Amino acid sequence: MTTSASAPANATVLVFLNPAFEDGRVADSSKPQLMATDQGATRGDGIFESLLAVGGQPRKLPRHLARLAGSARTLELDIPAEDAWRKAIATALREFRAGAPEDGDDEVVVKLIATRGVEGSAVPTCWVQASTPPAAGRAQRESGIDVILLDRGYDSEVGERAPWLLLGAKTLSYAVNMAALRYAHHQGADDVIFTSSDGRVLEGPTSTVLLAHLETADDGEGGTRTVRRLITPQLDSGILPGTSQGALFAAAKAAGWELGYGPLVPEDLYDADAVWLISSIRLLAPVNHIDGKEIGTADVRRQLTAELNELFATVQ
């Protein structure tokens, strides 16, 4: 059973998970829905996932649900089963698309959010949100971005040494990430790549770092061949495992790319033929400059970005 709340075209759609409503409870996004004492609001105590739906179909949904469950285990947060989330997502997309103009963008941002709930209660607050993608994301994936390196203030082994920092979980505590982006914008940059205090490349505030090298190798028949190698930082360095990175790596491997995992240092970024920040909403954003230094050449960046976009388009 589902309840509906009318909403203007392309407005944000909210669907709360509730045992009384099999497919979720549709709520009016123009009115307050969260208790002021909810620990997601008062303490940032909760988790979330963001994914893109195209043509009404969520992309990489199993990967996102698996990471949501992993984050919940890390925070010792009891959330609804996967099936409940799938039904709420379907309801949110149906409601959103019903109110969207026929000539509207076919991409929809879907967020899955779970908090520890109202203080004093043992019941989490869980909902699905569907909304229009930000215009900046599409522009950045097409024209590329300029980034700066920022020290995150931890060494690369802190995730194992201090698991209570929750570095491998996707939590609602994003104040530091948003502050880093604001700082970058004040410096005239679009985004950030975090580094550790011991000099390792980590991740972006909302993205995973990828870099590519083109190398010439012997083809075994007296000629040469081009080897394409795709590399990302080590996953045990206190970074969030990227669902998009994992999916793209699988597609690239099937297409003959060689894969690698750090450790990476800033010089590896400067020496790469191309660098990207990849995320579920913005997708592949090619990095034009890091701290003012051009990465590779424009022609190679465009070529490799087109190849990887073609591979990423096959990911479900």
CSV table of C-alpha atoms in Angstrom, one decimal:
chain,number,residue,atom,x,y,z
A,1,MET,CA,0.0,0.0,0.0
A,2,THR,CA,1.2,3.5,-0.8
A,3,THR,CA,-0.1,6.9,0.1
A,4,SER,CA,0.5,9.9,-2.2
A,5,ALA,CA,1.0,13.6,-1.6
A,6,SER,CA,0.6,15.9,-4.6
A,7,ALA,CA,3.7,17.7,-5.7
A,8,PRO,CA,4.5,20.2,-8.4
A,9,ALA,CA,6.2,19.0,-11.6
A,10,ASN,CA,9.9,18.1,-11.0
A,11,ALA,CA,9.6,18.9,-7.3
A,12,THR,CA,11.6,16.7,-4.9
A,13,VAL,CA,9.7,13.5,-4.0
A,14,LEU,CA,10.1,11.9,-0.6
A,15,VAL,CA,9.1,8.4,0.3
A,16,PHE,CA,9.5,7.2,3.9
A,17,LEU,CA,10.0,3.6,4.7
A,18,ASN,CA,7.3,2.5,7.1
A,19,PRO,CA,6.1,-1.0,7.9
A,20,ALA,CA,2.5,0.1,7.6
A,21,PHE,CA,3.1,1.0,3.9
A,22,GLU,CA,4.5,-1.8,1.8
A,23,ASP,CA,5.7,0.5,-1.0
A,24,GLY,CA,6.6,3.4,1.3
A,25,ARG,CA,4.7,6.5,2.4
A,26,VAL,CA,4.9,9.4,-0.1
A,27,ALA,CA,5.3,12.7,1.8
A,28,ASP,CA,4.8,16.3,0.8
A,29,SER,CA,8.3,17.7,0.3
A,30,SER,CA,7.1,21.3,0.7
A,31,LYS,CA,6.2,20.6,4.3
A,32,PRO,CA,8.4,19.7,7.3
A,33,GLN,CA,8.8,15.9,7.6
A,34,LEU,CA,11.8,15.4,10.0
A,35,MET,CA,11.5,15.7,13.8
A,36,ALA,CA,13.8,18.4,15.2
A,37,THR,CA,15.1,15.9,17.7
A,38,ASP,CA,16.1,13.4,15.0
A,39,GLN,CA,19.7,12.4,15.5
A,40,GLY,CA,20.4,12.8,11.8
A,41,ALA,CA,19.7,16.5,12.2
A,42,THR,CA,21.2,17.1,15.7
A,43,ARG,CA,24.3,14.9,15.3
A,44,GLY,CA,24.7,13.9,11.7
A,45,ASP,CA,24.3,10.4,13.0
A,46,GLY,CA,23.2,8.4,9.9
A,47,ILE,CA,24.2,7.1,6.5
A,48,PHE,CA,23.2,7.7,2.9
A,49,GLU,CA,23.7,6.7,-0.7
A,50,SER,CA,23.3,8.7,-3.8
A,51,LEU,CA,22.6,7.1,-7.2
A,52,LEU,CA,21.5,8.0,-10.7
A,53,ALA,CA,18.4,6.7,-12.4
A,54,VAL,CA,18.1,6.9,-16.1
A,55,GLY,CA,14.9,6.2,-17.9
A,56,GLY,CA,13.3,5.2,-14.6
A,57,GLN,CA,16.0,2.6,-13.9
A,58,PRO,CA,18.4,3.0,-11.0
A,59,ARG,CA,22.1,2.4,-12.0
A,60,LYS,CA,24.3,0.1,-9.9
A,61,LEU,CA,21.5,-0.4,-7.4
A,62,PRO,CA,22.9,-3.7,-5.9
A,63,ARG,CA,26.3,-2.0,-5.3
A,64,HIS,CA,24.6,1.0,-3.6
A,65,LEU,CA,22.4,-1.2,-1.4
A,66,ALA,CA,25.4,-3.3,-0.4
A,67,ARG,CA,27.4,-0.2,0.6
A,68,LEU,CA,24.4,1.2,2.5
A,69,ALA,CA,24.2,-2.1,4.4
A,70,GLY,CA,27.9,-2.0,5.1
A,71,SER,CA,27.8,1.6,6.4
A,72,ALA,CA,24.9,0.5,8.6
A,73,ARG,CA,26.9,-2.3,10.1
A,74,THR,CA,29.8,0.0,10.7
A,75,LEU,CA,27.6,2.5,12.6
A,76,GLU,CA,25.7,-0.4,14.3
A,77,LEU,CA,22.5,1.0,12.7
A,78,ASP,CA,19.5,-1.3,12.2
A,79,ILE,CA,17.9,-0.4,8.9
A,80,PRO,CA,15.1,-2.0,6.8
A,81,ALA,CA,15.9,-4.9,4.6
A,82,GLU,CA,16.9,-4.5,1.0
A,83,ASP,CA,13.5,-5.3,-0.4
A,84,ALA,CA,11.9,-2.4,1.5
A,85,TRP,CA,14.4,0.0,0.0
A,86,ARG,CA,13.8,-1.3,-3.6
A,87,LYS,CA,10.1,-0.8,-3.2
A,88,ALA,CA,10.5,2.7,-1.8
A,89,ILE,CA,12.9,3.6,-4.7
A,90,ALA,CA,10.4,2.3,-7.3
A,91,THR,CA,7.6,4.4,-5.7
A,92,ALA,CA,9.8,7.6,-5.6
A,93,LEU,CA,10.8,7.2,-9.2
A,94,ARG,CA,7.2,6.6,-10.3
A,95,GLU,CA,6.0,9.6,-8.4
A,96,PHE,CA,8.8,11.8,-9.7
A,97,ARG,CA,8.4,10.8,-13.4
A,98,ALA,CA,4.6,11.2,-13.2
A,99,GLY,CA,5.1,14.9,-12.4
A,100,ALA,CA,8.0,15.5,-14.7
A,101,PRO,CA,7.5,17.3,-18.1
A,102,GLU,CA,7.6,15.1,-21.1
A,103,ASP,CA,10.6,17.0,-22.5
A,104,GLY,CA,12.4,17.0,-19.2
A,105,ASP,CA,15.8,15.5,-18.3
A,106,ASP,CA,15.6,11.7,-18.1
A,107,GLU,CA,18.2,11.6,-15.3
A,108,VAL,CA,17.0,11.5,-11.7
A,109,VAL,CA,19.1,11.7,-8.5
A,110,VAL,CA,18.0,9.2,-5.9
A,111,LYS,CA,19.1,9.4,-2.4
A,112,LEU,CA,18.7,6.7,0.3
A,113,ILE,CA,18.9,8.1,3.8
A,114,ALA,CA,18.8,6.5,7.2
A,115,THR,CA,19.3,8.2,10.6
A,116,ARG,CA,19.4,6.8,14.1
A,117,GLY,CA,16.0,8.3,14.6
A,118,VAL,CA,14.5,10.5,17.2
A,119,GLU,CA,16.5,10.8,20.4
A,120,GLY,CA,15.3,8.2,23.0
A,121,SER,CA,13.8,6.0,20.2
A,122,ALA,CA,15.3,2.8,18.9
A,123,VAL,CA,13.6,3.3,15.5
A,124,PRO,CA,15.6,4.7,12.6
A,125,THR,CA,14.2,7.3,10.3
A,126,CYS,CA,14.6,6.1,6.7
A,127,TRP,CA,13.5,7.7,3.4
A,128,VAL,CA,14.2,7.8,-0.3
A,129,GLN,CA,14.5,11.2,-2.1
A,130,ALA,CA,14.1,11.7,-5.9
A,131,SER,CA,15.1,15.0,-7.4
A,132,THR,CA,16.5,16.7,-10.5
A,133,PRO,CA,20.3,16.4,-11.0
A,134,PRO,CA,22.3,19.6,-10.5
A,135,ALA,CA,23.1,21.4,-13.7
A,136,ALA,CA,26.8,21.8,-12.8
A,137,GLY,CA,27.4,18.1,-12.8
A,138,ARG,CA,26.6,17.6,-16.5
A,139,ALA,CA,28.6,20.7,-17.4
A,140,GLN,CA,31.7,19.4,-15.5
A,141,ARG,CA,31.6,16.0,-17.0
A,142,GLU,CA,31.5,17.6,-20.4
A,143,SER,CA,34.1,20.4,-20.0
A,144,GLY,CA,36.2,19.0,-17.2
A,145,ILE,CA,37.3,20.5,-13.9
A,146,ASP,CA,40.2,22.2,-12.2
A,147,VAL,CA,41.1,20.8,-8.7
A,148,ILE,CA,43.4,21.6,-5.9
A,149,LEU,CA,45.1,19.2,-3.4
A,150,LEU,CA,44.2,19.6,0.2
A,151,ASP,CA,45.6,17.8,3.3
A,152,ARG,CA,42.9,15.9,5.0
A,153,GLY,CA,44.9,15.9,8.3
A,154,TYR,CA,45.1,12.1,8.8
A,155,ASP,CA,47.8,9.7,7.7
A,156,SER,CA,46.9,6.9,5.3
A,157,GLU,CA,46.8,4.2,8.0
A,158,VAL,CA,44.4,6.0,10.4
A,159,GLY,CA,41.4,4.0,9.1
A,160,GLU,CA,42.7,0.8,10.5
A,161,ARG,CA,44.2,2.4,13.6
A,162,ALA,CA,41.0,4.4,14.5
A,163,PRO,CA,37.9,2.7,13.1
A,164,TRP,CA,35.7,5.0,15.1
A,165,LEU,CA,36.5,7.7,12.6
A,166,LEU,CA,34.2,5.8,10.2
A,167,LEU,CA,36.3,6.7,7.2
A,168,GLY,CA,35.1,3.7,5.2
A,169,ALA,CA,31.4,4.5,5.8
A,170,LYS,CA,29.2,6.9,3.9
A,171,THR,CA,27.8,8.9,6.8
A,172,LEU,CA,25.7,12.1,6.9
A,173,SER,CA,28.6,13.9,8.6
A,174,TYR,CA,29.7,15.8,5.5
A,175,ALA,CA,30.5,19.2,7.0
A,176,VAL,CA,34.3,18.9,6.4
A,177,ASN,CA,33.7,17.7,2.8
A,178,MET,CA,31.5,20.7,2.1
A,179,ALA,CA,34.0,23.1,3.7
A,180,ALA,CA,36.7,21.7,1.5
A,181,LEU,CA,34.6,22.4,-1.6
A,182,ARG,CA,33.8,25.9,-0.5
A,183,TYR,CA,37.5,26.5,0.1
A,184,ALA,CA,38.3,25.2,-3.4
A,185,HIS,CA,35.7,27.6,-4.9
A,186,HIS,CA,37.3,30.5,-3.1
A,187,GLN,CA,40.6,29.6,-4.7
A,188,GLY,CA,39.0,29.5,-8.2
A,189,ALA,CA,38.9,25.7,-8.4
A,190,ASP,CA,36.0,23.4,-9.0
A,191,ASP,CA,36.9,20.5,-6.7
A,192,VAL,CA,39.4,18.9,-4.3
A,193,ILE,CA,41.6,15.8,-4.1
A,194,PHE,CA,42.4,15.0,-0.5
A,195,THR,CA,45.9,13.8,0.4
A,196,SER,CA,47.0,12.2,3.7
A,197,SER,CA,49.4,13.7,6.1
A,198,ASP,CA,52.0,11.2,4.9
A,199,GLY,CA,51.6,12.3,1.3
A,200,ARG,CA,49.3,9.7,-0.2
A,201,VAL,CA,46.5,10.5,-2.7
A,202,LEU,CA,43.1,9.7,-1.2
A,203,GLU,CA,39.8,10.8,-2.7
A,204,GLY,CA,37.6,13.8,-3.5
A,205,PRO,CA,35.0,15.1,-1.0
A,206,THR,CA,32.2,13.4,-3.1
A,207,SER,CA,34.2,11.3,-5.5
A,208,THR,CA,36.8,8.7,-6.2
A,209,VAL,CA,40.1,9.4,-8.0
A,210,LEU,CA,41.1,7.6,-11.1
A,211,LEU,CA,44.2,8.1,-13.3
A,212,ALA,CA,45.3,6.5,-16.6
A,213,HIS,CA,48.6,5.8,-18.3
A,214,LEU,CA,49.1,5.0,-21.9
A,215,GLU,CA,52.2,2.8,-22.5
A,216,THR,CA,53.8,1.2,-25.6
A,217,ALA,CA,54.6,-2.5,-25.3
A,218,ASP,CA,55.9,-5.2,-27.5
A,219,ASP,CA,53.1,-7.1,-29.2
A,220,GLY,CA,55.1,-10.3,-29.4
A,221,GLU,CA,55.1,-10.2,-33.2
A,222,GLY,CA,57.7,-7.7,-33.9
A,223,GLY,CA,55.4,-4.7,-33.5
A,224,THR,CA,54.0,-2.6,-30.7
A,225,ARG,CA,50.7,-2.2,-28.9
A,226,THR,CA,49.2,0.5,-26.6
A,227,VAL,CA,48.6,-0.6,-23.1
A,228,ARG,CA,45.9,1.3,-21.2
A,229,ARG,CA,46.3,1.2,-17.5
A,230,LEU,CA,43.6,2.5,-15.1
A,231,ILE,CA,44.7,3.1,-11.4
A,232,THR,CA,42.9,4.2,-8.2
A,233,PRO,CA,44.2,4.8,-4.7
A,234,GLN,CA,44.4,1.8,-2.3
A,235,LEU,CA,41.1,1.0,-0.7
A,236,ASP,CA,42.7,0.4,2.7
A,237,SER,CA,44.0,4.0,3.0
A,238,GLY,CA,40.9,5.3,4.8
A,239,ILE,CA,38.8,6.1,1.7
A,240,LEU,CA,35.2,5.2,0.8
A,241,PRO,CA,35.0,2.3,-1.7
A,242,GLY,CA,33.5,3.9,-4.8
A,243,THR,CA,30.6,2.0,-6.4
A,244,SER,CA,31.3,3.8,-9.8
A,245,GLN,CA,35.0,3.0,-9.6
A,246,GLY,CA,34.3,-0.6,-8.9
A,247,ALA,CA,31.8,-0.9,-11.8
A,248,LEU,CA,34.0,0.9,-14.2
A,249,PHE,CA,37.0,-1.2,-13.3
A,250,ALA,CA,35.0,-4.4,-14.1
A,251,ALA,CA,33.9,-3.0,-17.5
A,252,ALA,CA,37.5,-1.8,-18.3
A,253,LYS,CA,39.0,-5.1,-17.4
A,254,ALA,CA,36.6,-6.9,-19.7
A,255,ALA,CA,37.6,-4.4,-22.5
A,256,GLY,CA,41.3,-5.2,-22.0
A,257,TRP,CA,42.5,-2.4,-19.8
A,258,GLU,CA,45.1,-3.2,-17.1
A,259,LEU,CA,44.0,-2.2,-13.6
A,260,GLY,CA,46.0,-1.0,-10.5
A,261,TYR,CA,45.5,0.2,-7.0
A,262,GLY,CA,48.0,2.7,-5.4
A,263,PRO,CA,49.6,3.7,-3.3
A,264,LEU,CA,49.6,7.0,-5.1
A,265,VAL,CA,51.4,10.3,-4.4
A,266,PRO,CA,50.7,13.7,-6.0
A,267,GLU,CA,53.5,13.2,-8.6
A,268,ASP,CA,51.6,10.2,-9.9
A,269,LEU,CA,48.7,12.5,-10.7
A,270,TYR,CA,50.9,15.1,-12.4
A,271,ASP,CA,52.6,12.4,-14.5
A,272,ALA,CA,49.3,10.7,-15.6
A,273,ASP,CA,48.0,10.9,-19.2
A,274,ALA,CA,44.5,11.6,-17.7
A,275,VAL,CA,42.9,12.0,-14.2
A,276,TRP,CA,39.2,11.9,-13.4
A,277,LEU,CA,37.0,12.3,-10.4
A,278,ILE,CA,34.2,9.7,-10.7
A,279,SER,CA,30.9,9.6,-8.7
A,280,SER,CA,27.4,8.2,-9.2
A,281,ILE,CA,25.8,11.5,-10.0
A,282,ARG,CA,28.4,13.6,-11.9
A,283,LEU,CA,29.8,10.4,-13.4
A,284,LEU,CA,33.3,10.9,-15.0
A,285,ALA,CA,34.6,14.4,-14.7
A,286,PRO,CA,38.0,14.8,-16.4
A,287,VAL,CA,40.6,16.8,-14.5
A,288,ASN,CA,42.1,19.6,-16.6
A,289,HIS,CA,44.4,21.1,-14.0
A,290,ILE,CA,45.7,20.2,-10.5
A,291,ASP,CA,47.0,23.1,-8.6
A,292,GLY,CA,47.3,25.0,-11.9
A,293,LYS,CA,49.3,22.3,-13.7
A,294,GLU,CA,47.7,20.8,-16.8
A,295,ILE,CA,47.2,17.0,-16.7
A,296,GLY,CA,48.2,15.3,-19.9
A,297,THR,CA,46.9,17.0,-23.1
A,298,ALA,CA,43.4,18.0,-24.0
A,299,ASP,CA,43.2,15.6,-27.0
A,300,VAL,CA,44.3,12.6,-24.9
A,301,ARG,CA,41.9,13.5,-22.1
A,302,ARG,CA,39.0,13.7,-24.5
A,303,GLN,CA,40.0,10.4,-26.2
A,304,LEU,CA,40.3,8.5,-22.9
A,305,THR,CA,37.2,10.1,-21.4
A,306,ALA,CA,35.1,9.1,-24.4
A,307,GLU,CA,36.4,5.5,-24.2
A,308,LEU,CA,35.7,5.2,-20.5
A,309,ASN,CA,32.3,6.9,-20.9
A,310,GLU,CA,31.4,4.3,-23.5
A,311,LEU,CA,32.4,1.5,-21.1
A,312,PHE,CA,30.6,3.1,-18.1
A,313,ALA,CA,27.4,3.4,-20.2
A,314,THR,CA,27.2,-0.4,-20.2
A,315,VAL,CA,27.1,-0.6,-16.4
A,316,GLN,CA,23.8,-1.4,-14.9
